[in-house]
Every structure is written in structure tokens, then in C-alpha cells.
PDB file of C-alpha atoms in Angstrom:
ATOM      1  CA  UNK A   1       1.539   4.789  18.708  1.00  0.00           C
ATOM      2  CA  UNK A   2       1.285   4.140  15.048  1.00  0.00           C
ATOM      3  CA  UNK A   3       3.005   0.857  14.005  1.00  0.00           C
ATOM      4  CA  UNK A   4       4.437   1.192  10.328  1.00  0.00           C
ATOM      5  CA  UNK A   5       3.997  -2.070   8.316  1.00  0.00           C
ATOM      6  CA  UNK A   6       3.219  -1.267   4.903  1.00  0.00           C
ATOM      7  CA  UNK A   7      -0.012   0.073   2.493  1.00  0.00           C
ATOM      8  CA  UNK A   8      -2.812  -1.076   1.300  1.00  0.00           C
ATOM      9  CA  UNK A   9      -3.046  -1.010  -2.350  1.00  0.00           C
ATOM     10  CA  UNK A  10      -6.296  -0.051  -3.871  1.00  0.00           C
ATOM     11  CA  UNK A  11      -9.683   1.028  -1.968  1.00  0.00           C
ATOM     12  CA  UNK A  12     -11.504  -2.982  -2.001  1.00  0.00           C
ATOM     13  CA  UNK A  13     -11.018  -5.368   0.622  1.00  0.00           C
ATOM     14  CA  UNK A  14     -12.391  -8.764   1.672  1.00  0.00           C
ATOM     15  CA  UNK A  15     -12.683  -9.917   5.343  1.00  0.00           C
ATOM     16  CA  UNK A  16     -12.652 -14.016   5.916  1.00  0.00           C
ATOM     17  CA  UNK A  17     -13.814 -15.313   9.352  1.00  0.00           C
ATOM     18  CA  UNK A  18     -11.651 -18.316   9.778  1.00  0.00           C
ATOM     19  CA  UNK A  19     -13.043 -21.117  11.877  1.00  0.00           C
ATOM     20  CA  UNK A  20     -16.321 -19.440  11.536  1.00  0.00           C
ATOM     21  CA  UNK A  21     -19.044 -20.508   8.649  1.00  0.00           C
ATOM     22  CA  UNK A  22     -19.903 -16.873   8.415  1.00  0.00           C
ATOM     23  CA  UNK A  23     -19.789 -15.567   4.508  1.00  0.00           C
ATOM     24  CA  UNK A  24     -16.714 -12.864   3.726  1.00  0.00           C
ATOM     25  CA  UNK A  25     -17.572  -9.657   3.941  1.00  0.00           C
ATOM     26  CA  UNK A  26     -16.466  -7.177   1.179  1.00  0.00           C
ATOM     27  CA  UNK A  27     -15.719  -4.195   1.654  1.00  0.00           C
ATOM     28  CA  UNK A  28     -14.951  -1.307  -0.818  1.00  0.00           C
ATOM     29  CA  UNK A  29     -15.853   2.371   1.576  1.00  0.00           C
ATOM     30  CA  UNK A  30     -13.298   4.619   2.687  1.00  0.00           C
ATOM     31  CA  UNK A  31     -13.989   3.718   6.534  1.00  0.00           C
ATOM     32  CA  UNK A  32     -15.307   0.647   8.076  1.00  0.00           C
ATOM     33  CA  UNK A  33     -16.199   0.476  11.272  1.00  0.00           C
ATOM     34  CA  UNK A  34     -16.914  -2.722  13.904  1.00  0.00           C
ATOM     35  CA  UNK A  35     -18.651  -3.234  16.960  1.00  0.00           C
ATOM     36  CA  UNK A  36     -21.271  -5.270  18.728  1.00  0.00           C
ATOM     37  CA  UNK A  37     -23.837  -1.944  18.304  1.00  0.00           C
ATOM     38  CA  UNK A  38     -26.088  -2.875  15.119  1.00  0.00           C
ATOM     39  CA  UNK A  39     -25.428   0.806  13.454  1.00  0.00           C
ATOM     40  CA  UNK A  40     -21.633  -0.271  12.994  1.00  0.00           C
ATOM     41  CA  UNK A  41     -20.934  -1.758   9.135  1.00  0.00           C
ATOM     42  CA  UNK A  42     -19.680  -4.795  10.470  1.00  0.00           C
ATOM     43  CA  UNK A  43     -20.895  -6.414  13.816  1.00  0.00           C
ATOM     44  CA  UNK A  44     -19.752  -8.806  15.399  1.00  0.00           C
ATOM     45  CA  UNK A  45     -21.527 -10.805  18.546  1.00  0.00           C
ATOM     46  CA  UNK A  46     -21.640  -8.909  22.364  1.00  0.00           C
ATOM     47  CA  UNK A  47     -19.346 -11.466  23.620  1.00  0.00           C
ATOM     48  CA  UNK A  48     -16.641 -10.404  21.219  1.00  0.00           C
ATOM     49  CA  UNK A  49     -16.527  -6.876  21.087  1.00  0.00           C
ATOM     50  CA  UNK A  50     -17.309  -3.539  22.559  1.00  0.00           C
ATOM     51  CA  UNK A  51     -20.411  -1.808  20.897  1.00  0.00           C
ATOM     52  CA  UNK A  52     -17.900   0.892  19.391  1.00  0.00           C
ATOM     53  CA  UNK A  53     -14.827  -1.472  18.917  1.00  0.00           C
ATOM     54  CA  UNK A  54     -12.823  -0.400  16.228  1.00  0.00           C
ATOM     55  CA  UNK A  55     -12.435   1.720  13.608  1.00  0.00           C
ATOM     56  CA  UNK A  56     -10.456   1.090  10.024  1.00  0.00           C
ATOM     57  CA  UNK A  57     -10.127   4.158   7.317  1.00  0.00           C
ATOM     58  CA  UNK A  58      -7.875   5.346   4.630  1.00  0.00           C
ATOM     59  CA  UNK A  59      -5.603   8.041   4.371  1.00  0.00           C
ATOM     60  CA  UNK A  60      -2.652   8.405   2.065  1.00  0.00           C
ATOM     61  CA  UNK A  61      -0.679   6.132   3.994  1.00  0.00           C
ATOM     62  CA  UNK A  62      -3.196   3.198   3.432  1.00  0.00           C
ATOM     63  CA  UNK A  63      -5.653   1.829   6.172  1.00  0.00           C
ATOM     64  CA  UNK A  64      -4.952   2.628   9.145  1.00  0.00           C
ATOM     65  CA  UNK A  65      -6.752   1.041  12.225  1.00  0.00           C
ATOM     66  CA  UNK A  66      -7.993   2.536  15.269  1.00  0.00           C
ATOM     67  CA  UNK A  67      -9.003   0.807  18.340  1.00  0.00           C
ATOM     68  CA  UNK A  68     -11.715   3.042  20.486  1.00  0.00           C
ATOM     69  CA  UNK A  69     -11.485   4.148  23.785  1.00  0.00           C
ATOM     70  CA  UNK A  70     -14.031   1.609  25.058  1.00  0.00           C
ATOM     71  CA  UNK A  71     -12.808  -1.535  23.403  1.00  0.00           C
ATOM     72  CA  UNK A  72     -10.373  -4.390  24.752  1.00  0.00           C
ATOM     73  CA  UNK A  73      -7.543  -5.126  23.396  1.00  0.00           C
ATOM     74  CA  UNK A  74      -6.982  -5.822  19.259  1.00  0.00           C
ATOM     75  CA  UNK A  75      -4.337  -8.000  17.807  1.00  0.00           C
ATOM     76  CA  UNK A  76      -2.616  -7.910  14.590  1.00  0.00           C
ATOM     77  CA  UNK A  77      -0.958 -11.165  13.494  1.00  0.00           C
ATOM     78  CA  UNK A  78      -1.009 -11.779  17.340  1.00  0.00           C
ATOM     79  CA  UNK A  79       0.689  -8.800  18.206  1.00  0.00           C
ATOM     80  CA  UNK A  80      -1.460  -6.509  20.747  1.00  0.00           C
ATOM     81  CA  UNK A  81      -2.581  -3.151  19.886  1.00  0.00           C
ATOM     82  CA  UNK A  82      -3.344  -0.459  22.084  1.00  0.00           C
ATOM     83  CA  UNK A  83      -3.555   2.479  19.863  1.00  0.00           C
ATOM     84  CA  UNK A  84      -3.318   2.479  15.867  1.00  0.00           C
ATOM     85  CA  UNK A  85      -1.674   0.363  13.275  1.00  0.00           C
ATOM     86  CA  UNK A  86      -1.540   0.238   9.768  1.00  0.00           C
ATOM     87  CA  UNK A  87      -2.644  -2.699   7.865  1.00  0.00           C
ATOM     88  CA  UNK A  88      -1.569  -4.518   4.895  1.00  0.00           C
ATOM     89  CA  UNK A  89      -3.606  -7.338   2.901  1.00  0.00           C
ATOM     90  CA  UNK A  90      -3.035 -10.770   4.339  1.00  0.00           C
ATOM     91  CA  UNK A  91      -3.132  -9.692   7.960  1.00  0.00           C
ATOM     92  CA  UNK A  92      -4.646 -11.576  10.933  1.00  0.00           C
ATOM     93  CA  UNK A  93      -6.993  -9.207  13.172  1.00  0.00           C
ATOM     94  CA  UNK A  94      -8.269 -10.793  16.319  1.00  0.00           C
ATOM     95  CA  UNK A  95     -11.179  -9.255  18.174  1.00  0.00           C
ATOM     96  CA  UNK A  96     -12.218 -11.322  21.227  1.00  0.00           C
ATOM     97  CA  UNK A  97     -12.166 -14.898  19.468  1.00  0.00           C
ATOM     98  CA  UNK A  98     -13.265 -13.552  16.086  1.00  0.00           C
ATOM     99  CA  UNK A  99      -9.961 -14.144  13.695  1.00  0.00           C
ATOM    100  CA  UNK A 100     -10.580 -12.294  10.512  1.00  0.00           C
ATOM    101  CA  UNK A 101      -8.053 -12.747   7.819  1.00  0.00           C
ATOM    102  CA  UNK A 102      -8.018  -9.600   5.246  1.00  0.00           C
ATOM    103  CA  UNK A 103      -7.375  -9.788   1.942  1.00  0.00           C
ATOM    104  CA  UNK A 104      -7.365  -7.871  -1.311  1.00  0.00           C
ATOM    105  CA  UNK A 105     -10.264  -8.367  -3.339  1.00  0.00           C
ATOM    106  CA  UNK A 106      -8.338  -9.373  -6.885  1.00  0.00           C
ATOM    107  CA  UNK A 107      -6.629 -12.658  -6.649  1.00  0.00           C
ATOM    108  CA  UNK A 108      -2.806 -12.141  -6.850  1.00  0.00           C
ATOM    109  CA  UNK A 109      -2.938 -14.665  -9.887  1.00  0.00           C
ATOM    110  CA  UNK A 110      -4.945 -12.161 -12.142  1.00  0.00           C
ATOM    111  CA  UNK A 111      -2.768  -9.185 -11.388  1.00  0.00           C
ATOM    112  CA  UNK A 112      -0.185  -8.028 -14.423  1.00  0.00           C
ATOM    113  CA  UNK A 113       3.516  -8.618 -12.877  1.00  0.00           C
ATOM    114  CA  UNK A 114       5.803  -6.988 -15.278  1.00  0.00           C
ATOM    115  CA  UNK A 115       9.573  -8.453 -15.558  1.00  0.00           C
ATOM    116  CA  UNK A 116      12.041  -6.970 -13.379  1.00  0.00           C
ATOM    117  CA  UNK A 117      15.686  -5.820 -13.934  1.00  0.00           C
ATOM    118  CA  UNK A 118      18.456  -7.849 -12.948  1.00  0.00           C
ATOM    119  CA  UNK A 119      19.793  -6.356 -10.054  1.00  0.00           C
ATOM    120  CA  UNK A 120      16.618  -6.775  -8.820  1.00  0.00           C
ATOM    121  CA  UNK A 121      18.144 -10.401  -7.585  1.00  0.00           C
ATOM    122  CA  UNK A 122      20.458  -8.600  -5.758  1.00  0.00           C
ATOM    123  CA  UNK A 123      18.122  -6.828  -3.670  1.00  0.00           C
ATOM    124  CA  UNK A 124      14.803  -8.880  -3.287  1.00  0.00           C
ATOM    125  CA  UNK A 125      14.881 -10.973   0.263  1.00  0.00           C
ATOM    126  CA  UNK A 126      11.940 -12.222   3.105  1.00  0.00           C
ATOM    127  CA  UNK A 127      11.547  -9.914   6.195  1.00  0.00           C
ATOM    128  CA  UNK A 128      10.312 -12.267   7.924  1.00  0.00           C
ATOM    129  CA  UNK A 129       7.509 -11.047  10.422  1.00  0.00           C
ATOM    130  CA  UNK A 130       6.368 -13.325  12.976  1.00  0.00           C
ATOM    131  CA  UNK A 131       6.690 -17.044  13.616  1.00  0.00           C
ATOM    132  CA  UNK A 132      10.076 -18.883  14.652  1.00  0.00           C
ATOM    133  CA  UNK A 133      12.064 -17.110  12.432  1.00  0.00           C
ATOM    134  CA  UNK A 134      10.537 -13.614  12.987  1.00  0.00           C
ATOM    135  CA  UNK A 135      13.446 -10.338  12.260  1.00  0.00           C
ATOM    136  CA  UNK A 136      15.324 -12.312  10.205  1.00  0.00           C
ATOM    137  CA  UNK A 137      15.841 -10.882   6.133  1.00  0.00           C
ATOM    138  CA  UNK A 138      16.336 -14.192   4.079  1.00  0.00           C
ATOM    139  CA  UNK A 139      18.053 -13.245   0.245  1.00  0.00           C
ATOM    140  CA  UNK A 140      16.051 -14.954  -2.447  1.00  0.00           C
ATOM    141  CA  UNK A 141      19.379 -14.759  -5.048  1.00  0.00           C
ATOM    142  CA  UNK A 142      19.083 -17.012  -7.450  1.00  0.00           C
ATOM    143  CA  UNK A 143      16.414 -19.131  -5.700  1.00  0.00           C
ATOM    144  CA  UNK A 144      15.199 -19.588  -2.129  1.00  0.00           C
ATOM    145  CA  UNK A 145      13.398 -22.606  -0.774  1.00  0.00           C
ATOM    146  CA  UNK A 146      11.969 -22.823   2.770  1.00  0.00           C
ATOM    147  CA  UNK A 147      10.638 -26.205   4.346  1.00  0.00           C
ATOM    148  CA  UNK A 148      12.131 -29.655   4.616  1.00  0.00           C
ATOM    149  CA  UNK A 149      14.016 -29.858   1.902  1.00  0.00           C
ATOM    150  CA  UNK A 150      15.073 -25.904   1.890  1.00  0.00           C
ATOM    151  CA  UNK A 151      18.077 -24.544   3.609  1.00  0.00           C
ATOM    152  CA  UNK A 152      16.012 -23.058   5.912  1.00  0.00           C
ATOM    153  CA  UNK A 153      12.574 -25.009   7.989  1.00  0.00           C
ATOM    154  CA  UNK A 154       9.169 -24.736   8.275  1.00  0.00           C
ATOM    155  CA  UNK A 155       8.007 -25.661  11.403  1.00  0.00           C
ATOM    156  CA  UNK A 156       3.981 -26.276  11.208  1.00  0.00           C
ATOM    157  CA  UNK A 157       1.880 -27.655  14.261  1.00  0.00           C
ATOM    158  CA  UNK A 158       0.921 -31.032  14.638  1.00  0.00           C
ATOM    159  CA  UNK A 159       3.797 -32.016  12.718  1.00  0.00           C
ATOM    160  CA  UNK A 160       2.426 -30.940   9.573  1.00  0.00           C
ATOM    161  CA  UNK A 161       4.638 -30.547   6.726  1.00  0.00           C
ATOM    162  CA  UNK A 162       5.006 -27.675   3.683  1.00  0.00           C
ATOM    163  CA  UNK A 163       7.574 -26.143   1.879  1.00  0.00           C
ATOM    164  CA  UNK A 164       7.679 -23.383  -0.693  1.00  0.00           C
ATOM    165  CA  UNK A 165      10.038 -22.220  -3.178  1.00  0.00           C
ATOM    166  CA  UNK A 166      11.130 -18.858  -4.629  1.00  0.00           C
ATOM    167  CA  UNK A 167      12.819 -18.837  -8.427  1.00  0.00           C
ATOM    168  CA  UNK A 168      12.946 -16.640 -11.302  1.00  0.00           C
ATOM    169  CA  UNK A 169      11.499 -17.432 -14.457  1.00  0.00           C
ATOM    170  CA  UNK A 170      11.118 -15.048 -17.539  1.00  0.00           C
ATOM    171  CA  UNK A 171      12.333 -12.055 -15.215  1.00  0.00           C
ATOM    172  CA  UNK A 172       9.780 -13.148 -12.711  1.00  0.00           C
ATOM    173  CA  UNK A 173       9.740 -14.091  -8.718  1.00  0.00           C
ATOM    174  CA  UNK A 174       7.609 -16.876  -8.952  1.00  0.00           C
ATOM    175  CA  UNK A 175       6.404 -18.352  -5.611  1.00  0.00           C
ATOM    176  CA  UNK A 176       5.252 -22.189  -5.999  1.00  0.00           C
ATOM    177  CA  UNK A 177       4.204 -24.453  -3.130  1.00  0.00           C
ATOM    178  CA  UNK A 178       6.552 -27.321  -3.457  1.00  0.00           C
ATOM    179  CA  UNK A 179       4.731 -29.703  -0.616  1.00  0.00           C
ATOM    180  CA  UNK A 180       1.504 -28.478   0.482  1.00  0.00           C
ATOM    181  CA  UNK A 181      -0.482 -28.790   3.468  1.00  0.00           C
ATOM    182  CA  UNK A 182      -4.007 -29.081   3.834  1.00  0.00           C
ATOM    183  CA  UNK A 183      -4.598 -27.163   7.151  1.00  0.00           C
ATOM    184  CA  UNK A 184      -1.571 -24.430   6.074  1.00  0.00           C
ATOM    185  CA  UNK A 185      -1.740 -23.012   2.862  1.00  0.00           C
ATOM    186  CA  UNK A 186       0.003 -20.528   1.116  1.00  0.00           C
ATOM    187  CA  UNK A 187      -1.411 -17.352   0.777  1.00  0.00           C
ATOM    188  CA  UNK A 188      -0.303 -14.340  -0.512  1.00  0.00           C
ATOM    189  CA  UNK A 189      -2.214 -11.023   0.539  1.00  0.00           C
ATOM    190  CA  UNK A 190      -4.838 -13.291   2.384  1.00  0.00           C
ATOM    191  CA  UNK A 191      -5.513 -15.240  -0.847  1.00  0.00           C
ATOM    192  CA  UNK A 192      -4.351 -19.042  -1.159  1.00  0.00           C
ATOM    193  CA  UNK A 193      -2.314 -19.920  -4.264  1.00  0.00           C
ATOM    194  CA  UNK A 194      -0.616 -22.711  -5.822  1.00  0.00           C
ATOM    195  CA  UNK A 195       1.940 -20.685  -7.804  1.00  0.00           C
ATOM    196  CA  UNK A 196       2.072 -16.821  -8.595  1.00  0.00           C
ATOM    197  CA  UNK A 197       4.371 -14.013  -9.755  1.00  0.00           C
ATOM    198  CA  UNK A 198       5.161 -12.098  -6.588  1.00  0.00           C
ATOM    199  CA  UNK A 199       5.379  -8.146  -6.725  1.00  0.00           C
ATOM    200  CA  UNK A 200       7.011  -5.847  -3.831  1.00  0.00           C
ATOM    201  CA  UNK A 201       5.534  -5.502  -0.694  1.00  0.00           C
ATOM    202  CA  UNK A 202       3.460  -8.669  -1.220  1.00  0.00           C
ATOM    203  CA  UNK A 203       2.614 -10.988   2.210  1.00  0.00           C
ATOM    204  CA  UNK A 204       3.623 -14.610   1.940  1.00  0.00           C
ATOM    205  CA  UNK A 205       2.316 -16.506   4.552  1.00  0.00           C
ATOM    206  CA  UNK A 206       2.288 -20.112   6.229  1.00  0.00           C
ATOM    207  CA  UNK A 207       0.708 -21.485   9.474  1.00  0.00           C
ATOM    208  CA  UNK A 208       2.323 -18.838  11.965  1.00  0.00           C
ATOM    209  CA  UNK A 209       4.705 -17.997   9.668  1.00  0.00           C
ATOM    210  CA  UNK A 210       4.772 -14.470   7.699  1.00  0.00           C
ATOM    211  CA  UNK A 211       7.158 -12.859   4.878  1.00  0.00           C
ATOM    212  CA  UNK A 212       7.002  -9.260   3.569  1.00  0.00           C
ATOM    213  CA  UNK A 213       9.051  -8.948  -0.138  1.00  0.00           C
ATOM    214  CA  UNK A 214      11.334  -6.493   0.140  1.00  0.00           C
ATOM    215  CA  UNK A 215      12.463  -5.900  -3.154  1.00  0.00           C
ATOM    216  CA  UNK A 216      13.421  -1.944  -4.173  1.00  0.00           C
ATOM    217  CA  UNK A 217      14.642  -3.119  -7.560  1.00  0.00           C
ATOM    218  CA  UNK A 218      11.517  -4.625  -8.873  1.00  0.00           C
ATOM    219  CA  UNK A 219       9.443  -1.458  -8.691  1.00  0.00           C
ATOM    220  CA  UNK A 220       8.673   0.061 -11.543  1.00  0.00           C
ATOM    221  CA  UNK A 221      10.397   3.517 -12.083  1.00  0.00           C
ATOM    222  CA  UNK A 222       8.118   6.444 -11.976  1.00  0.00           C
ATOM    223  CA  UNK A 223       6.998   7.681 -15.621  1.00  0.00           C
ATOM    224  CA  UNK A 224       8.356  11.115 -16.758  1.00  0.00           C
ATOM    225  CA  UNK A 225       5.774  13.254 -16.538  1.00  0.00           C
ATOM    226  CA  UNK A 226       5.155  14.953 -20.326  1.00  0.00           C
ATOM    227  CA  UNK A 227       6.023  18.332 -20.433  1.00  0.00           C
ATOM    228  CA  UNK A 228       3.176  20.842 -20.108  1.00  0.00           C
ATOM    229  CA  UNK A 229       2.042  22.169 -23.648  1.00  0.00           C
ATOM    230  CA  UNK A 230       2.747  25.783 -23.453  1.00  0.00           C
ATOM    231  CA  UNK A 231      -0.456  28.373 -22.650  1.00  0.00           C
ATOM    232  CA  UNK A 232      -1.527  29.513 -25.836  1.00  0.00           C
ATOM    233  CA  UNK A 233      -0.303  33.327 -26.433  1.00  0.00           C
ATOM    234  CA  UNK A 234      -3.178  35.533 -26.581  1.00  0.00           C
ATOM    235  CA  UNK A 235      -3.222  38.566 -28.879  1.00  0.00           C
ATOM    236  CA  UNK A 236      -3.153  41.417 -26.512  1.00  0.00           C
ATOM    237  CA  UNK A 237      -0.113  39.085 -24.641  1.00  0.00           C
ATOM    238  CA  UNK A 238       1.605  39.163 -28.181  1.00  0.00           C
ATOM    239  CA  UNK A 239       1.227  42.814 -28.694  1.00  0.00           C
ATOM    240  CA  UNK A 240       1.134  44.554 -25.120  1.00  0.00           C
ATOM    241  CA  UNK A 241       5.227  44.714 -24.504  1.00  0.00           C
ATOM    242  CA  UNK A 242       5.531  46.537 -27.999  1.00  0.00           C
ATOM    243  CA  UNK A 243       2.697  48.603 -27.696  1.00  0.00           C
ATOM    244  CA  UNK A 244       3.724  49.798 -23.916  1.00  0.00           C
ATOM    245  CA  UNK A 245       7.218  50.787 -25.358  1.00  0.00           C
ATOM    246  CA  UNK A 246       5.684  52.566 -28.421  1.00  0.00           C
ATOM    247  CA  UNK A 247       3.854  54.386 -25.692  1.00  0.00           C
ATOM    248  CA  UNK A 248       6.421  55.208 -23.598  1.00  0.00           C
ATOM    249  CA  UNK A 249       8.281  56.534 -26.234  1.00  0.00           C
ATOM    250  CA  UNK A 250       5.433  58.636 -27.232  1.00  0.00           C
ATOM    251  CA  UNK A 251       5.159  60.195 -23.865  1.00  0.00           C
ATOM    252  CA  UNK A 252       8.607  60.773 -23.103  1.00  0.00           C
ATOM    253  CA  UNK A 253       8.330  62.657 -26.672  1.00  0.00           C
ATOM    254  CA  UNK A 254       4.931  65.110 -25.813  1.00  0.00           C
ATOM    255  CA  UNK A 255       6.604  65.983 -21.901  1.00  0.00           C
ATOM    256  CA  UNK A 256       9.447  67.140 -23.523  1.00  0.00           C
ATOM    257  CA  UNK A 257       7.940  69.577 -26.157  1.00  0.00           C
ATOM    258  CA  UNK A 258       5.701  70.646 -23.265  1.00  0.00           C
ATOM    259  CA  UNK A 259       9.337  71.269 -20.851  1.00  0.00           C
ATOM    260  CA  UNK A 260      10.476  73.227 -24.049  1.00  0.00           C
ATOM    261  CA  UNK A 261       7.732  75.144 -25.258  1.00  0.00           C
ATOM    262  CA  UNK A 262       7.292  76.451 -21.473  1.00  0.00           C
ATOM    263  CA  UNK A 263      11.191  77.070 -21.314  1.00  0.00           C
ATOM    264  CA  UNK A 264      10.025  79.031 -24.824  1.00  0.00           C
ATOM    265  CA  UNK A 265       7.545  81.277 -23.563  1.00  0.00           C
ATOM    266  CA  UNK A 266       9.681  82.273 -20.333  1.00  0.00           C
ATOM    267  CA  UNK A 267      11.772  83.418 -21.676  1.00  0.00           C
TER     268      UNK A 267
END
């Protein structure tokens, strides 16, 4: 069963073992595959995963992961998976006790975020997609701020405390972390940030807590394609419809002299 949640935009990826001192591992092929077996491009120890685990490729719906016949069971933000899912940058794949947090391999800071129409604050709201306050849609409007001081908590283990705030500036979403916390931080797409102009689609997330931007009226509208230059007319394409009629006019012509001079002759 293939669980829709989003694409992955562009072909690079980076994979971050948390509470692990292993390096990230980038990634940038159209398929990756991991396992315990030493011929698989990322492998991971015995004790963790099957020899032919999983398998993670990219199709025109993004990357879609595949869990193989002889592995246990994978997670996705703690959600099981039995079959497929597709992934999105930002997400939390468990294998065994390996976490492995996935994120795009260009900081959301550098990216170009170009300003957004105004009834794009009508539409953009948090789909909020696991943690305490998982299925509900929050409405940024004019501003949304989430934590302590916001209209709607944070909670954070250990009693830990963090808020962040959504505003618009210069026709901009701008996400800023208003009280940050050391063990938490902010990410967006896997990447921890401070503050950063958010774009559809983009994963906020917090401890447990995880936010997809929904936000139809920020995308950009499709460019109209230029017309196609017309083919350029080639001279027997110029001349063939006159010539044909000039030579159906000739024919018609020589059959009927030949139907008369024979009527001629007869009689």
C-alpha cells in the first residue's frame, strides 16, 4: 500500500544518523539501496537490518521506498511500514535502532523564495503530521505562533521548552524560532534553522512534532509556454498545391480531346 505524503524535490539527498557519531551520507543516484550485505550502497550493522533491507528510488512521483520481502519492519516518522511509502525531506526512517533523519542537500536558507500573492494568506495553514496535535490544519493568517506564549503549545520531553513563530514580511512566510531548545531544534526539510523563508510543501519540525505547509496560493503559476516558431515552408511545399491543380487541369484538358477525337473518327 503506497502511503501519499508528498515529493522530493531535486535528485540529492543527505542521510544524518542521529545519536550515532557516524558521518552523513550523501546521496545523489537515482536508487539507493540498504542492508546489512556489504554490496548494498549503504550498510548498516547485522543487528539492525536484513542483508537486503530496503530499497529507496525515484520515479516521477519522487522517492518512493520499498521495504523487501526479507526485512522487518520500517518506520517513517514512527509510523510502521509494511509495503511502500513515499518520502519527503525531513523525514525520520527507523531501521532496527538506526534513526536516520533525511534531508535535502541545499540548506533551505540559500534557496530563492519569491514573494507570494496575497490571497496566499488566505490559504497557507500547518497539517500537522504527528505528535500531540497530529490531523489538525492550523491557519497561519496574519501570523501564527506555536509554544508557550502561542495560542497553541508545544509540548517537548523533559519539560523542555520552544516556540516558533510564523509572519509575513516583504510577501514572505518567514519561520523564526522565538525560544529555542538545545535538544529540539527547528528544522525544516531535515536542516536546522534559526529563521528562513518557507516555500510550499516544506517540513517544519520540533521534538515529535511535524508540520507540512500547505499553501496552494504561494506556488508559482506555470509559465506560458512560447508558441512554436512555425516549420519553415519548403519550396516544393510552396509550389506543389498550384502545380497539382495546373496539372489536373491539364489532364482533364488532353482526356477530353482524346473522348472527342475518338467520338470524331466513329463516326
Amino acid at each position: 500500500m503506497l502511503e501519499c505524503r508528498g515529493q522530493w524535490i531535486g535528485t540529492a539527498m543527505r542521510i544524518e544518523f542521529l545519536q550515532s557519531a557516524r558521518e552523513d551520507f550523501p546521496w545523489t543516484a537515482p536508487q539507493l539501496r540498504i542492508g546489512s550485505a556489504a554490496d548494498n550502497d549503504l550498510v548498516l550493522s547485522a543487528g539492525q537490518a536484513a542483508p537486503r533491507h530496503l530499497r529507496v528510488e525515484q520515479d516521477r512521483r519522487g522517492w518512493v521506498l520499498t521495504v523487501l520481502p526479507s526485512a522487518t519492519r520500517v518506520y517513517v516518522n514512527a509510523r510502521p511500514v509494511r509495503e511502500r511509502a513515499l518520502l519527503r525531506p525531513g523525514d525520520m526512517l527507523s531501521v532496527g535502532d538506526c534513526r536516520m533523519l533525511l534531508r535535502g542537500d541545499v540548506s533551505p536558507e540559500q534557496r530563492e523564495t519569491p514573494a507570494a500573492p496575497a490571497e496566499a494568506r488566505c490559504t497557507a495553514a500547518l497539517r500537522a503530521l504527528a505528535g500531540a496535535l497530529s490531523g489538525r490544519v492550523l491557519p497561519v493568517g496574519e501570523g501564527l505562533e506555536l509554544g508557550p506564549y502561542g495560542r497553541v503549545p508545544l509540548e517537548l520531553p523533559q519539560g523542555e521548552a520552544a516556540s516558533l513563530k510564523l509572519d509575513w514580511q516583504n510577501d514572505r512566510l518567514m519561520l523564526e524560532a522565538v525560544q529555542a531548545s538545545a535538544t529540539y531544534p527547528l528544522r525544516v526539510n531535515g536542516v536546522a534553522v534559526q529563521r528562513v523563508a518557507l516555500q510550499p510543501g516544506d517540513q517544519i519540525s520540533l521534538g515529535k512534532h511535524r508540520f507540512v505547509l500547505d499553501a496552494p496560493g504561494m506556488e508559482a503559476e506555470p509559465e506560458m509556454a512560447a508558441p512554436a516558431a512555425a516549420a519553415p515552408i519548403l519550396p516544393e511545399e510552396a509550389a506543389g498545391p498550384r502545380g497539382e491543380v495546373w496539372w489536373l487541369i491539364v489532364t482533364a484538358a488532353v482526356l477530353a480531346l482524346g473522348i472527342a477525337l475518338v467520338f470524331w473518327i466513329r463516326f
